Amino acid sequence: MPPVSTLIWIVVALVAIGLYLSWTAGRLDRLHARIDAARAALDAQLLRRASVAQELATSGVLDPAASIVLYEAAHEARQAEEEHREVAESELSAALRAVFGAQEQVEAVRQVPGGEEAAGELAQAVRRVPMARRFHNDSVRAARALRRHRTVRWFRLAGHAPFPLAFEMDDEPPSALADRPT
């Protein structure tokens, strides 16, 4: 029979290990919740950008060719299945750069009634998408780093949560809208 002090140290060690594992599992759970919140914010910003682009495309302010290009890209971005969403959003970014690459097009939008607000709203939308995507991808990176630890893998602290995936897309804003003050 081992001495009582040895048993006490074993119990203390097991409690410390249990507390560490519990803390790590809680941290991982908080990271997954942060990813979910960041993804919802990113989805909201992407939807806002597509909606504003679609609204501008149907307003009659743009020339017919630009309207068609912008409308189709925005429509595809809004209707894309999850596995094709990154590509559709990248195509919307490219369409926005094609249509609003020159300052003259933005000025033409600003000249029509309600155009100043529409141009401002579009400028805000195209600036917020990269920020939301960066925040989401930073959360994914932190969760991936924690999930790579041996302790997390050995004790299966991630449970059945899917491995977090970053959202990779072309989110370069049009030059004429990128520096526009709100």
CSV table of C-alpha atoms in Angstrom, one decimal:
chain,number,residue,atom,x,y,z
A,1,MET,CA,0.0,0.0,0.0
A,2,PRO,CA,1.5,3.3,-1.1
A,3,PRO,CA,1.8,6.1,1.5
A,4,VAL,CA,-1.0,8.6,1.9
A,5,SER,CA,1.1,11.5,0.6
A,6,THR,CA,1.7,9.6,-2.7
A,7,LEU,CA,-2.0,9.1,-3.2
A,8,ILE,CA,-2.6,12.8,-2.4
A,9,TRP,CA,-0.1,13.8,-5.1
A,10,ILE,CA,-1.6,11.4,-7.6
A,11,VAL,CA,-5.1,12.9,-6.9
A,12,VAL,CA,-3.7,16.5,-7.2
A,13,ALA,CA,-2.0,15.6,-10.5
A,14,LEU,CA,-5.2,14.0,-11.9
A,15,VAL,CA,-7.2,17.0,-10.9
A,16,ALA,CA,-4.7,19.4,-12.5
A,17,ILE,CA,-4.7,17.3,-15.7
A,18,GLY,CA,-8.5,17.3,-15.7
A,19,LEU,CA,-8.7,21.1,-15.2
A,20,TYR,CA,-6.2,21.6,-18.0
A,21,LEU,CA,-8.2,19.4,-20.4
A,22,SER,CA,-11.5,21.1,-19.4
A,23,TRP,CA,-10.0,24.5,-19.9
A,24,THR,CA,-8.6,23.5,-23.3
A,25,ALA,CA,-11.9,22.0,-24.4
A,26,GLY,CA,-13.7,25.2,-23.3
A,27,ARG,CA,-11.2,27.3,-25.2
A,28,LEU,CA,-11.8,25.2,-28.3
A,29,ASP,CA,-15.5,25.5,-27.9
A,30,ARG,CA,-15.2,29.3,-27.6
A,31,LEU,CA,-13.1,29.4,-30.8
A,32,HIS,CA,-15.7,27.3,-32.7
A,33,ALA,CA,-18.4,29.7,-31.5
A,34,ARG,CA,-16.3,32.7,-32.6
A,35,ILE,CA,-15.9,31.0,-36.0
A,36,ASP,CA,-19.7,30.6,-36.3
A,37,ALA,CA,-20.3,34.3,-35.4
A,38,ALA,CA,-17.6,35.5,-37.8
A,39,ARG,CA,-19.0,33.4,-40.6
A,40,ALA,CA,-22.5,34.8,-39.9
A,41,ALA,CA,-21.0,38.3,-40.1
A,42,LEU,CA,-19.1,37.5,-43.3
A,43,ASP,CA,-22.3,36.1,-44.9
A,44,ALA,CA,-24.1,39.2,-43.9
A,45,GLN,CA,-21.5,41.4,-45.5
A,46,LEU,CA,-21.3,39.3,-48.6
A,47,LEU,CA,-25.1,39.4,-48.9
A,48,ARG,CA,-25.1,43.2,-48.4
A,49,ARG,CA,-22.5,43.7,-51.1
A,50,ALA,CA,-24.4,41.6,-53.6
A,51,SER,CA,-27.7,43.3,-52.7
A,52,VAL,CA,-26.2,46.8,-53.2
A,53,ALA,CA,-24.6,45.7,-56.5
A,54,GLN,CA,-27.8,44.2,-57.7
A,55,GLU,CA,-29.7,47.3,-56.7
A,56,LEU,CA,-27.3,49.5,-58.6
A,57,ALA,CA,-27.4,47.2,-61.7
A,58,THR,CA,-31.2,47.5,-61.9
A,59,SER,CA,-31.4,51.2,-61.1
A,60,GLY,CA,-30.8,52.3,-64.7
A,61,VAL,CA,-27.8,54.4,-63.7
A,62,LEU,CA,-25.2,52.2,-65.4
A,63,ASP,CA,-24.9,51.6,-69.1
A,64,PRO,CA,-26.7,48.4,-70.2
A,65,ALA,CA,-23.5,46.3,-70.6
A,66,ALA,CA,-22.2,47.2,-67.1
A,67,SER,CA,-25.7,46.6,-65.6
A,68,ILE,CA,-25.9,43.1,-67.1
A,69,VAL,CA,-22.4,42.1,-66.0
A,70,LEU,CA,-22.9,43.5,-62.5
A,71,TYR,CA,-26.5,42.0,-62.1
A,72,GLU,CA,-25.4,38.5,-63.3
A,73,ALA,CA,-22.4,38.4,-61.0
A,74,ALA,CA,-24.4,39.7,-58.0
A,75,HIS,CA,-27.2,37.2,-58.7
A,76,GLU,CA,-24.8,34.3,-59.0
A,77,ALA,CA,-23.2,35.4,-55.7
A,78,ARG,CA,-26.5,35.4,-53.9
A,79,GLN,CA,-27.7,32.1,-55.3
A,80,ALA,CA,-24.5,30.1,-55.2
A,81,GLU,CA,-24.3,26.8,-53.4
A,82,GLU,CA,-21.9,26.7,-50.5
A,83,GLU,CA,-19.2,24.7,-52.4
A,84,HIS,CA,-19.3,27.3,-55.2
A,85,ARG,CA,-19.7,30.4,-53.1
A,86,GLU,CA,-16.0,31.5,-53.0
A,87,VAL,CA,-15.8,31.4,-56.8
A,88,ALA,CA,-19.1,33.3,-57.2
A,89,GLU,CA,-18.0,36.0,-54.7
A,90,SER,CA,-14.7,36.3,-56.4
A,91,GLU,CA,-16.5,36.8,-59.7
A,92,LEU,CA,-18.6,39.5,-58.2
A,93,SER,CA,-15.4,41.3,-57.0
A,94,ALA,CA,-14.0,41.1,-60.5
A,95,ALA,CA,-17.3,42.5,-61.9
A,96,LEU,CA,-17.3,45.3,-59.4
A,97,ARG,CA,-13.7,46.2,-60.4
A,98,ALA,CA,-14.6,46.0,-64.1
A,99,VAL,CA,-17.6,48.3,-63.7
A,100,PHE,CA,-16.3,50.7,-61.0
A,101,GLY,CA,-12.6,50.6,-62.0
A,102,ALA,CA,-12.7,54.2,-63.2
A,103,GLN,CA,-13.6,57.2,-61.1
A,104,GLU,CA,-15.9,58.4,-64.0
A,105,GLN,CA,-18.3,55.6,-63.4
A,106,VAL,CA,-18.6,56.4,-59.7
A,107,GLU,CA,-19.1,60.1,-60.5
A,108,ALA,CA,-21.9,59.2,-63.0
A,109,VAL,CA,-23.6,57.2,-60.2
A,110,ARG,CA,-23.2,60.1,-57.8
A,111,GLN,CA,-24.8,62.6,-60.3
A,112,VAL,CA,-28.2,60.9,-60.3
A,113,PRO,CA,-30.8,61.4,-57.6
A,114,GLY,CA,-30.0,59.0,-54.7
A,115,GLY,CA,-26.7,58.2,-56.3
A,116,GLU,CA,-24.6,59.7,-53.6
A,117,GLU,CA,-26.1,57.3,-51.0
A,118,ALA,CA,-25.9,54.3,-53.4
A,119,ALA,CA,-22.2,55.0,-54.1
A,120,GLY,CA,-21.5,55.4,-50.4
A,121,GLU,CA,-23.3,52.2,-49.5
A,122,LEU,CA,-21.5,50.3,-52.2
A,123,ALA,CA,-18.1,51.7,-51.0
A,124,GLN,CA,-18.9,50.7,-47.4
A,125,ALA,CA,-20.0,47.2,-48.5
A,126,VAL,CA,-16.8,46.6,-50.6
A,127,ARG,CA,-14.6,47.7,-47.7
A,128,ARG,CA,-16.4,45.7,-45.0
A,129,VAL,CA,-16.1,42.3,-46.9
A,130,PRO,CA,-12.3,42.0,-46.6
A,131,MET,CA,-12.5,42.9,-42.9
A,132,ALA,CA,-15.1,40.4,-42.2
A,133,ARG,CA,-13.2,37.7,-44.2
A,134,ARG,CA,-10.0,38.5,-42.4
A,135,PHE,CA,-11.7,38.2,-39.0
A,136,HIS,CA,-13.3,34.9,-40.0
A,137,ASN,CA,-10.0,33.5,-41.3
A,138,ASP,CA,-8.1,34.6,-38.2
A,139,SER,CA,-10.6,32.7,-36.1
A,140,VAL,CA,-10.2,29.6,-38.3
A,141,ARG,CA,-6.4,29.9,-38.0
A,142,ALA,CA,-6.6,30.0,-34.2
A,143,ALA,CA,-8.9,27.0,-34.0
A,144,ARG,CA,-6.8,25.0,-36.4
A,145,ALA,CA,-3.6,25.8,-34.4
A,146,LEU,CA,-5.3,24.6,-31.2
A,147,ARG,CA,-6.7,21.5,-32.9
A,148,ARG,CA,-3.2,20.5,-34.1
A,149,HIS,CA,-2.0,20.1,-30.5
A,150,ARG,CA,-1.4,16.5,-29.5
A,151,THR,CA,-3.4,16.8,-26.3
A,152,VAL,CA,-6.5,17.9,-28.3
A,153,ARG,CA,-6.1,15.0,-30.7
A,154,TRP,CA,-5.3,12.3,-28.2
A,155,PHE,CA,-8.2,13.2,-25.9
A,156,ARG,CA,-10.5,14.1,-28.8
A,157,LEU,CA,-11.4,17.5,-27.2
A,158,ALA,CA,-12.8,18.8,-30.5
A,159,GLY,CA,-15.6,16.2,-30.3
A,160,HIS,CA,-17.4,15.9,-33.6
A,161,ALA,CA,-17.0,19.5,-34.7
A,162,PRO,CA,-16.0,19.7,-38.3
A,163,PHE,CA,-12.5,21.0,-39.1
A,164,PRO,CA,-12.8,24.7,-39.7
A,165,LEU,CA,-12.2,25.9,-43.2
A,166,ALA,CA,-11.1,29.4,-44.3
A,167,PHE,CA,-13.1,31.4,-46.8
A,168,GLU,CA,-10.8,32.2,-49.7
A,169,MET,CA,-11.9,34.6,-52.3
A,170,ASP,CA,-10.8,37.6,-54.3
A,171,ASP,CA,-12.0,40.6,-52.2
A,172,GLU,CA,-9.9,43.4,-53.8
A,173,PRO,CA,-12.2,46.4,-53.9
A,174,PRO,CA,-12.5,48.6,-57.1
A,175,SER,CA,-9.9,51.4,-57.0
A,176,ALA,CA,-12.5,54.1,-57.4
A,177,LEU,CA,-14.4,52.9,-54.3
A,178,ALA,CA,-11.6,51.7,-52.1
A,179,ASP,CA,-10.5,55.2,-50.9
A,180,ARG,CA,-13.9,56.8,-50.9
A,181,PRO,CA,-14.8,58.4,-47.5
A,182,THR,CA,-18.1,57.3,-46.0
